[in-house]
Amino acid sequence: MICENHTRVTEFILLGFTNNPEMQVSLFILFLAIYTVTLLGNFLIVTVTSVDPALQTPMYFFLRNLSLLEVCFTLVMVPKMLVDLVSPRKIISFVGCGTQMYFFFLFGSSECFLLSMMAYDRFVAICNPLRYSVIMNRSLCWWMAMGSWMSGVPVSMLQTAWMMALPFCGPNAVDHFFCDGPPVLKLVTVDTTMYEMQALASTLLFIMFPFSLILVSYTRIIITILRMSSATGRRKSFSTCSSHLIVVSLFYGTASLTYLRPKSNQSPESKKLVSLSYTVITPMLNPIIYSLRNNEVKGAAKRTITQKVLKKLDVF
């Protein structure tokens, strides 16, 4: 359908959170602080898992990929959101909106699959420890990581190309702080039933399928742990999985509230808050969770920071 009586939309207005200038400044300071902590925390995880010899295992290889993915994920939305909070014109071009939507779908889907790969790694480590190094070899880990990063490409291309090919001939105000699918879809001027059915199928595939793999892995893990005769062994096994379980719960809990809840139960304000939790808050919490609950990461971080301080002192 061509926009016959109206000009096709060439840019969108992101309504964001509020029009109150004082509130916008407060939110800018808050989100800038959160984003700074997010970048520092995730880059710290990447650094210590890359340079510390004690962390050269599949578990920390996947953790490093998760931190890199979180950096990319937040980079798609947060800088633009910060600019809009201090800018009088909260404008994003049509192409820019499509680009933001594409990478949001891509990194979100990739994170779902990467979390399932991390669950499989824990499954092999606990349920088949004698063959762990053979099964989780370097080649397999690289293929699993690459598969996770690339898993979202087909659906991201399909959903974004289909969405942006639809006619936008009327209003251009997106009631959100970034170009997410549902709020942008509301501006389409034709029936979108077919697109919504495809989007629902893709969501179920890229959220529920990896989640099912995680459930199967942890069901087997729990059964194996409960069969252990040693209480110390049970505690150690649970501790190696606890950080990952918390991260999975945070990510899938908020994503499900956004994309699997009936539309009638969602208001724009509640959707923004839930979206804020998995686009801004969760990426900040992930490195904190892994750092606080993992003695190996804490020890590696201390060693890395100490070495850098000593090198600087040697220079002087």
mmCIF file of C-alpha atoms in Angstrom:
data_model
loop_
_atom_site.group_PDB
_atom_site.id
_atom_site.type_symbol
_atom_site.label_atom_id
_atom_site.label_comp_id
_atom_site.label_asym_id
_atom_site.label_seq_id
_atom_site.Cartn_x
_atom_site.Cartn_y
_atom_site.Cartn_z
ATOM 1 C CA MET A 1 0.000 0.000 0.000
ATOM 2 C CA ILE A 2 1.286 3.466 -0.970
ATOM 3 C CA CYS A 3 0.545 6.547 1.130
ATOM 4 C CA GLU A 4 -1.771 8.185 -1.408
ATOM 5 C CA ASN A 5 -3.241 11.084 0.553
ATOM 6 C CA HIS A 6 -0.493 11.488 3.152
ATOM 7 C CA THR A 7 3.246 11.910 3.148
ATOM 8 C CA ARG A 8 5.148 8.804 4.145
ATOM 9 C CA VAL A 9 6.826 9.136 7.552
ATOM 10 C CA THR A 10 10.560 9.877 7.284
ATOM 11 C CA GLU A 11 11.298 10.243 10.998
ATOM 12 C CA PHE A 12 9.842 9.282 14.355
ATOM 13 C CA ILE A 13 9.471 11.125 17.644
ATOM 14 C CA LEU A 14 10.424 9.089 20.712
ATOM 15 C CA LEU A 15 8.168 10.262 23.554
ATOM 16 C CA GLY A 16 10.398 8.734 26.219
ATOM 17 C CA PHE A 17 9.518 8.918 29.912
ATOM 18 C CA THR A 18 8.466 12.474 30.689
ATOM 19 C CA ASN A 19 8.291 16.032 29.360
ATOM 20 C CA ASN A 20 9.239 17.556 32.718
ATOM 21 C CA PRO A 21 12.691 19.213 32.241
ATOM 22 C CA GLU A 22 13.736 18.721 35.877
ATOM 23 C CA MET A 23 12.718 15.070 35.805
ATOM 24 C CA GLN A 24 14.593 14.587 32.522
ATOM 25 C CA VAL A 25 17.806 15.942 34.042
ATOM 26 C CA SER A 26 17.424 13.654 37.069
ATOM 27 C CA LEU A 27 16.802 10.653 34.827
ATOM 28 C CA PHE A 28 19.796 11.581 32.660
ATOM 29 C CA ILE A 29 22.116 11.613 35.691
ATOM 30 C CA LEU A 30 20.665 8.329 37.002
ATOM 31 C CA PHE A 31 20.855 6.480 33.669
ATOM 32 C CA LEU A 32 24.315 7.861 32.894
ATOM 33 C CA ALA A 33 25.548 6.514 36.228
ATOM 34 C CA ILE A 34 23.945 3.133 35.560
ATOM 35 C CA TYR A 35 25.390 3.005 32.033
ATOM 36 C CA THR A 36 28.863 3.880 33.328
ATOM 37 C CA VAL A 37 28.685 1.076 35.900
ATOM 38 C CA THR A 38 27.422 -1.277 33.167
ATOM 39 C CA LEU A 39 30.351 -0.544 30.861
ATOM 40 C CA LEU A 40 32.959 -0.687 33.637
ATOM 41 C CA GLY A 41 31.561 -3.905 35.093
ATOM 42 C CA ASN A 42 31.260 -5.752 31.798
ATOM 43 C CA PHE A 43 34.645 -4.594 30.512
ATOM 44 C CA LEU A 44 36.172 -5.712 33.825
ATOM 45 C CA ILE A 45 34.668 -9.182 33.306
ATOM 46 C CA VAL A 46 35.993 -9.274 29.727
ATOM 47 C CA THR A 47 39.456 -8.190 30.878
ATOM 48 C CA VAL A 48 39.893 -10.564 33.806
ATOM 49 C CA THR A 49 38.498 -13.590 31.923
ATOM 50 C CA SER A 50 40.846 -12.827 29.025
ATOM 51 C CA VAL A 51 44.130 -12.286 30.875
ATOM 52 C CA ASP A 52 43.895 -14.414 34.013
ATOM 53 C CA PRO A 53 45.240 -17.964 33.435
ATOM 54 C CA ALA A 54 42.913 -19.414 36.080
ATOM 55 C CA LEU A 55 39.826 -18.336 34.104
ATOM 56 C CA GLN A 56 40.692 -19.928 30.763
ATOM 57 C CA THR A 57 37.801 -22.410 30.925
ATOM 58 C CA PRO A 58 34.586 -22.781 28.885
ATOM 59 C CA MET A 59 32.504 -21.320 31.727
ATOM 60 C CA TYR A 60 34.412 -18.038 31.683
ATOM 61 C CA PHE A 61 34.697 -18.065 27.904
ATOM 62 C CA PHE A 62 30.893 -17.920 27.715
ATOM 63 C CA LEU A 63 30.774 -15.351 30.531
ATOM 64 C CA ARG A 64 33.131 -13.149 28.495
ATOM 65 C CA ASN A 65 30.817 -13.456 25.494
ATOM 66 C CA LEU A 66 27.830 -12.576 27.677
ATOM 67 C CA SER A 67 29.554 -9.401 28.888
ATOM 68 C CA LEU A 68 30.454 -8.387 25.326
ATOM 69 C CA LEU A 69 26.870 -9.040 24.287
ATOM 70 C CA GLU A 70 25.560 -6.884 27.141
ATOM 71 C CA VAL A 71 27.810 -4.011 26.038
ATOM 72 C CA CYS A 72 26.511 -4.279 22.464
ATOM 73 C CA PHE A 73 22.909 -4.615 23.670
ATOM 74 C CA THR A 74 23.013 -1.448 25.776
ATOM 75 C CA LEU A 75 24.921 0.443 23.086
ATOM 76 C CA VAL A 76 21.906 0.075 20.781
ATOM 77 C CA MET A 77 19.511 1.958 23.078
ATOM 78 C CA VAL A 78 21.107 3.742 26.030
ATOM 79 C CA PRO A 79 23.269 6.433 24.291
ATOM 80 C CA LYS A 80 20.285 7.554 22.187
ATOM 81 C CA MET A 81 18.065 7.551 25.278
ATOM 82 C CA LEU A 82 20.574 9.735 27.154
ATOM 83 C CA VAL A 83 20.777 12.212 24.257
ATOM 84 C CA ASP A 84 16.970 12.431 24.088
ATOM 85 C CA LEU A 85 16.726 13.193 27.799
ATOM 86 C CA VAL A 86 18.702 16.434 27.332
ATOM 87 C CA SER A 87 17.567 17.263 23.798
ATOM 88 C CA PRO A 88 14.473 19.337 22.939
ATOM 89 C CA ARG A 89 13.935 17.294 19.729
ATOM 90 C CA LYS A 90 13.641 13.571 20.417
ATOM 91 C CA ILE A 91 13.874 12.592 16.762
ATOM 92 C CA ILE A 92 15.107 9.397 15.139
ATOM 93 C CA SER A 93 15.177 8.927 11.382
ATOM 94 C CA PHE A 94 13.179 6.202 9.654
ATOM 95 C CA VAL A 95 16.402 4.363 8.758
ATOM 96 C CA GLY A 96 17.801 4.938 12.249
ATOM 97 C CA CYS A 97 14.661 3.468 13.792
ATOM 98 C CA GLY A 98 14.920 0.384 11.591
ATOM 99 C CA THR A 99 18.602 -0.006 12.413
ATOM 100 C CA GLN A 100 17.966 0.279 16.142
ATOM 101 C CA MET A 101 15.137 -2.258 15.911
ATOM 102 C CA TYR A 102 17.291 -4.701 13.930
ATOM 103 C CA PHE A 103 20.166 -4.718 16.416
ATOM 104 C CA PHE A 104 17.780 -4.860 19.372
ATOM 105 C CA PHE A 105 16.180 -8.028 17.949
ATOM 106 C CA LEU A 106 19.607 -9.413 17.011
ATOM 107 C CA PHE A 107 21.323 -9.008 20.374
ATOM 108 C CA GLY A 108 18.199 -9.958 22.340
ATOM 109 C CA SER A 109 17.864 -13.238 20.409
ATOM 110 C CA SER A 110 21.597 -13.889 20.712
ATOM 111 C CA GLU A 111 21.466 -13.482 24.479
ATOM 112 C CA CYS A 112 18.639 -16.028 24.741
ATOM 113 C CA PHE A 113 20.720 -18.652 22.950
ATOM 114 C CA LEU A 114 23.954 -17.758 24.735
ATOM 115 C CA LEU A 115 22.260 -18.252 28.114
ATOM 116 C CA SER A 116 21.130 -21.703 26.952
ATOM 117 C CA MET A 117 24.701 -22.537 25.870
ATOM 118 C CA MET A 118 25.927 -21.519 29.325
ATOM 119 C CA ALA A 119 23.320 -23.828 30.882
ATOM 120 C CA TYR A 120 24.541 -26.697 28.688
ATOM 121 C CA ASP A 121 28.113 -26.018 29.810
ATOM 122 C CA ARG A 122 27.043 -26.327 33.462
ATOM 123 C CA PHE A 123 25.091 -29.486 32.621
ATOM 124 C CA VAL A 124 28.173 -31.162 31.144
ATOM 125 C CA ALA A 125 30.415 -29.969 34.006
ATOM 126 C CA ILE A 126 28.137 -31.375 36.725
ATOM 127 C CA CYS A 127 26.504 -34.374 35.050
ATOM 128 C CA ASN A 128 29.492 -35.619 33.058
ATOM 129 C CA PRO A 129 32.592 -34.198 34.786
ATOM 130 C CA LEU A 130 35.035 -36.914 33.640
ATOM 131 C CA ARG A 131 34.405 -36.111 29.977
ATOM 132 C CA TYR A 132 33.952 -32.351 30.439
ATOM 133 C CA SER A 133 37.258 -31.307 28.865
ATOM 134 C CA VAL A 134 36.673 -33.661 25.928
ATOM 135 C CA ILE A 135 33.086 -32.579 25.236
ATOM 136 C CA MET A 136 33.526 -28.861 25.884
ATOM 137 C CA ASN A 137 36.642 -28.547 23.749
ATOM 138 C CA ARG A 138 37.860 -25.249 22.338
ATOM 139 C CA SER A 139 36.387 -25.861 18.890
ATOM 140 C CA LEU A 140 32.909 -26.672 20.202
ATOM 141 C CA CYS A 141 32.924 -23.618 22.495
ATOM 142 C CA TRP A 142 33.777 -21.329 19.580
ATOM 143 C CA TRP A 143 31.044 -22.842 17.410
ATOM 144 C CA MET A 144 28.503 -22.517 20.231
ATOM 145 C CA ALA A 145 29.455 -18.885 20.800
ATOM 146 C CA MET A 146 29.371 -18.041 17.090
ATOM 147 C CA GLY A 147 26.034 -19.817 16.715
ATOM 148 C CA SER A 148 24.603 -17.790 19.594
ATOM 149 C CA TRP A 149 25.817 -14.477 18.138
ATOM 150 C CA MET A 150 24.480 -15.309 14.667
ATOM 151 C CA SER A 151 21.233 -17.018 15.731
ATOM 152 C CA GLY A 152 19.249 -13.795 15.688
ATOM 153 C CA VAL A 153 20.293 -12.659 12.204
ATOM 154 C CA PRO A 154 17.505 -14.349 10.150
ATOM 155 C CA VAL A 155 14.596 -13.364 12.396
ATOM 156 C CA SER A 156 16.003 -9.847 12.923
ATOM 157 C CA MET A 157 16.290 -9.271 9.192
ATOM 158 C CA LEU A 158 12.810 -10.691 8.559
ATOM 159 C CA GLN A 159 11.018 -8.758 11.294
ATOM 160 C CA THR A 160 12.790 -5.464 10.637
ATOM 161 C CA ALA A 161 12.484 -5.580 6.824
ATOM 162 C CA TRP A 162 8.821 -6.579 7.039
ATOM 163 C CA MET A 163 8.038 -3.933 9.648
ATOM 164 C CA MET A 164 9.763 -1.071 7.842
ATOM 165 C CA ALA A 165 8.146 -2.046 4.519
ATOM 166 C CA LEU A 166 4.688 -1.462 6.019
ATOM 167 C CA PRO A 167 3.062 1.931 5.287
ATOM 168 C CA PHE A 168 3.597 4.657 7.895
ATOM 169 C CA CYS A 169 1.356 7.448 6.637
ATOM 170 C CA GLY A 170 -0.083 8.977 9.782
ATOM 171 C CA PRO A 171 1.225 9.806 13.248
ATOM 172 C CA ASN A 172 4.937 9.369 13.936
ATOM 173 C CA ALA A 173 5.107 9.599 17.752
ATOM 174 C CA VAL A 174 6.468 6.369 19.278
ATOM 175 C CA ASP A 175 5.308 6.039 22.883
ATOM 176 C CA HIS A 176 8.573 4.482 24.048
ATOM 177 C CA PHE A 177 12.225 5.403 24.660
ATOM 178 C CA PHE A 178 13.529 3.334 21.717
ATOM 179 C CA CYS A 179 12.188 1.750 18.524
ATOM 180 C CA ASP A 180 10.730 -1.466 19.869
ATOM 181 C CA GLY A 181 8.423 -3.531 17.661
ATOM 182 C CA PRO A 182 4.991 -3.195 19.377
ATOM 183 C CA PRO A 183 4.939 0.630 19.848
ATOM 184 C CA VAL A 184 6.210 1.221 16.287
ATOM 185 C CA LEU A 185 3.673 -1.268 14.900
ATOM 186 C CA LYS A 186 0.842 0.837 16.365
ATOM 187 C CA LEU A 187 1.706 3.584 13.840
ATOM 188 C CA VAL A 188 1.173 1.362 10.787
ATOM 189 C CA THR A 189 -1.869 2.417 8.766
ATOM 190 C CA VAL A 190 -2.963 -1.039 7.529
ATOM 191 C CA ASP A 191 -4.036 -4.300 9.137
ATOM 192 C CA THR A 192 -1.010 -5.924 10.803
ATOM 193 C CA THR A 193 -2.490 -9.304 11.771
ATOM 194 C CA MET A 194 -0.111 -11.318 9.580
ATOM 195 C CA TYR A 195 2.923 -9.483 10.936
ATOM 196 C CA GLU A 196 1.771 -9.942 14.529
ATOM 197 C CA MET A 197 1.295 -13.683 13.999
ATOM 198 C CA GLN A 198 4.812 -13.968 12.557
ATOM 199 C CA ALA A 199 6.236 -11.847 15.380
ATOM 200 C CA LEU A 200 4.516 -14.018 18.006
ATOM 201 C CA ALA A 201 5.858 -17.197 16.391
ATOM 202 C CA SER A 202 9.377 -15.718 16.290
ATOM 203 C CA THR A 203 9.121 -14.614 19.911
ATOM 204 C CA LEU A 204 8.029 -18.067 21.034
ATOM 205 C CA LEU A 205 10.862 -19.636 19.047
ATOM 206 C CA PHE A 206 13.633 -17.295 20.191
ATOM 207 C CA ILE A 207 12.514 -16.957 23.806
ATOM 208 C CA MET A 208 10.808 -20.218 24.699
ATOM 209 C CA PHE A 209 13.009 -22.662 22.748
ATOM 210 C CA PRO A 210 16.275 -21.574 24.451
ATOM 211 C CA PHE A 211 14.388 -21.371 27.756
ATOM 212 C CA SER A 212 13.226 -24.968 27.269
ATOM 213 C CA LEU A 213 16.849 -26.021 26.746
ATOM 214 C CA ILE A 214 17.775 -24.246 29.980
ATOM 215 C CA LEU A 215 14.952 -25.997 31.855
ATOM 216 C CA VAL A 216 16.010 -29.412 30.556
ATOM 217 C CA SER A 217 19.664 -28.747 31.470
ATOM 218 C CA TYR A 218 18.866 -27.602 34.997
ATOM 219 C CA THR A 219 16.400 -30.416 35.576
ATOM 220 C CA ARG A 220 19.192 -32.886 34.859
ATOM 221 C CA ILE A 221 21.613 -30.814 36.959
ATOM 222 C CA ILE A 222 19.284 -30.753 39.988
ATOM 223 C CA ILE A 223 18.674 -34.515 39.753
ATOM 224 C CA THR A 224 22.436 -35.151 39.619
ATOM 225 C CA ILE A 225 23.160 -32.814 42.547
ATOM 226 C CA LEU A 226 20.475 -34.377 44.746
ATOM 227 C CA ARG A 227 22.022 -37.794 44.133
ATOM 228 C CA MET A 228 25.422 -36.664 45.407
ATOM 229 C CA SER A 229 26.392 -38.180 48.740
ATOM 230 C CA SER A 230 28.680 -35.329 49.766
ATOM 231 C CA ALA A 231 27.073 -32.194 51.195
ATOM 232 C CA THR A 232 30.200 -30.210 50.238
ATOM 233 C CA GLY A 233 29.899 -31.418 46.647
ATOM 234 C CA ARG A 234 26.239 -30.407 46.524
ATOM 235 C CA ARG A 235 27.003 -26.908 47.837
ATOM 236 C CA LYS A 236 29.871 -26.442 45.383
ATOM 237 C CA SER A 237 27.736 -27.608 42.440
ATOM 238 C CA PHE A 238 24.860 -25.312 43.386
ATOM 239 C CA SER A 239 27.244 -22.374 43.806
ATOM 240 C CA THR A 240 28.621 -22.781 40.265
ATOM 241 C CA CYS A 241 25.071 -22.531 38.872
ATOM 242 C CA SER A 242 23.534 -19.884 41.146
ATOM 243 C CA SER A 243 24.877 -16.813 39.317
ATOM 244 C CA HIS A 244 23.702 -18.097 35.964
ATOM 245 C CA LEU A 245 20.268 -18.969 37.369
ATOM 246 C CA ILE A 246 19.835 -15.454 38.763
ATOM 247 C CA VAL A 247 20.827 -13.886 35.409
ATOM 248 C CA VAL A 248 18.447 -16.205 33.517
ATOM 249 C CA SER A 249 15.594 -15.363 35.898
ATOM 250 C CA LEU A 250 16.150 -11.616 35.507
ATOM 251 C CA PHE A 251 16.414 -11.724 31.711
ATOM 252 C CA TYR A 252 13.582 -14.144 30.942
ATOM 253 C CA GLY A 253 11.310 -12.796 33.655
ATOM 254 C CA THR A 254 11.331 -9.253 32.301
ATOM 255 C CA ALA A 255 11.306 -10.340 28.630
ATOM 256 C CA SER A 256 8.264 -12.557 29.241
ATOM 257 C CA LEU A 257 6.427 -9.716 30.970
ATOM 258 C CA THR A 258 6.998 -7.588 27.882
ATOM 259 C CA TYR A 259 6.389 -9.945 24.964
ATOM 260 C CA LEU A 260 4.270 -12.813 26.288
ATOM 261 C CA ARG A 261 1.761 -10.886 28.393
ATOM 262 C CA PRO A 262 -1.658 -10.091 26.844
ATOM 263 C CA LYS A 263 -1.819 -6.620 25.293
ATOM 264 C CA SER A 264 -4.876 -5.698 27.340
ATOM 265 C CA ASN A 265 -2.786 -6.002 30.515
ATOM 266 C CA GLN A 266 -0.088 -3.610 29.333
ATOM 267 C CA SER A 267 -0.029 0.167 29.633
ATOM 268 C CA PRO A 268 2.669 2.207 27.847
ATOM 269 C CA GLU A 269 4.126 3.259 31.194
ATOM 270 C CA SER A 270 4.383 -0.293 32.554
ATOM 271 C CA LYS A 271 5.899 -1.506 29.269
ATOM 272 C CA LYS A 272 8.553 1.221 29.457
ATOM 273 C CA LEU A 273 9.449 0.262 33.021
ATOM 274 C CA VAL A 274 9.730 -3.435 32.182
ATOM 275 C CA SER A 275 11.737 -2.650 29.040
ATOM 276 C CA LEU A 276 13.991 -0.424 31.121
ATOM 277 C CA SER A 277 14.729 -3.322 33.455
ATOM 278 C CA TYR A 278 16.147 -5.636 30.769
ATOM 279 C CA THR A 279 17.751 -2.964 28.562
ATOM 280 C CA VAL A 280 19.407 -0.879 31.297
ATOM 281 C CA ILE A 281 19.189 -2.488 34.744
ATOM 282 C CA THR A 282 19.882 -6.172 34.003
ATOM 283 C CA PRO A 283 23.069 -5.518 31.950
ATOM 284 C CA MET A 284 24.395 -3.571 34.955
ATOM 285 C CA LEU A 285 23.465 -6.306 37.433
ATOM 286 C CA ASN A 286 24.959 -9.236 35.506
ATOM 287 C CA PRO A 287 28.665 -8.417 36.125
ATOM 288 C CA ILE A 288 27.837 -7.501 39.736
ATOM 289 C CA ILE A 289 26.104 -10.857 40.258
ATOM 290 C CA TYR A 290 29.000 -12.827 38.774
ATOM 291 C CA SER A 291 31.592 -10.766 40.655
ATOM 292 C CA LEU A 292 29.962 -10.936 44.067
ATOM 293 C CA ARG A 293 28.956 -14.610 43.917
ATOM 294 C CA ASN A 294 32.096 -16.010 42.283
ATOM 295 C CA ASN A 295 35.314 -16.161 44.286
ATOM 296 C CA GLU A 296 37.387 -16.951 41.190
ATOM 297 C CA VAL A 297 36.200 -13.803 39.420
ATOM 298 C CA LYS A 298 36.759 -11.688 42.535
ATOM 299 C CA GLY A 299 40.249 -13.100 42.944
ATOM 300 C CA ALA A 300 41.096 -12.561 39.273
ATOM 301 C CA ALA A 301 39.794 -8.982 39.413
ATOM 302 C CA LYS A 302 41.967 -8.241 42.451
ATOM 303 C CA ARG A 303 45.023 -9.747 40.772
ATOM 304 C CA THR A 304 44.426 -7.810 37.547
ATOM 305 C CA ILE A 305 43.906 -4.479 39.323
ATOM 306 C CA THR A 306 46.924 -5.080 41.575
ATOM 307 C CA GLN A 307 49.166 -5.859 38.591
ATOM 308 C CA LYS A 308 48.078 -2.688 36.798
ATOM 309 C CA VAL A 309 48.710 -0.590 39.918
ATOM 310 C CA LEU A 310 52.162 -2.125 40.382
ATOM 311 C CA LYS A 311 53.055 -1.463 36.746
ATOM 312 C CA LYS A 312 52.108 2.184 37.153
ATOM 313 C CA LEU A 313 54.207 2.437 40.320
ATOM 314 C CA ASP A 314 57.159 0.900 38.486
ATOM 315 C CA VAL A 315 56.868 3.587 35.826
ATOM 316 C CA PHE A 316 57.240 6.291 38.451
#
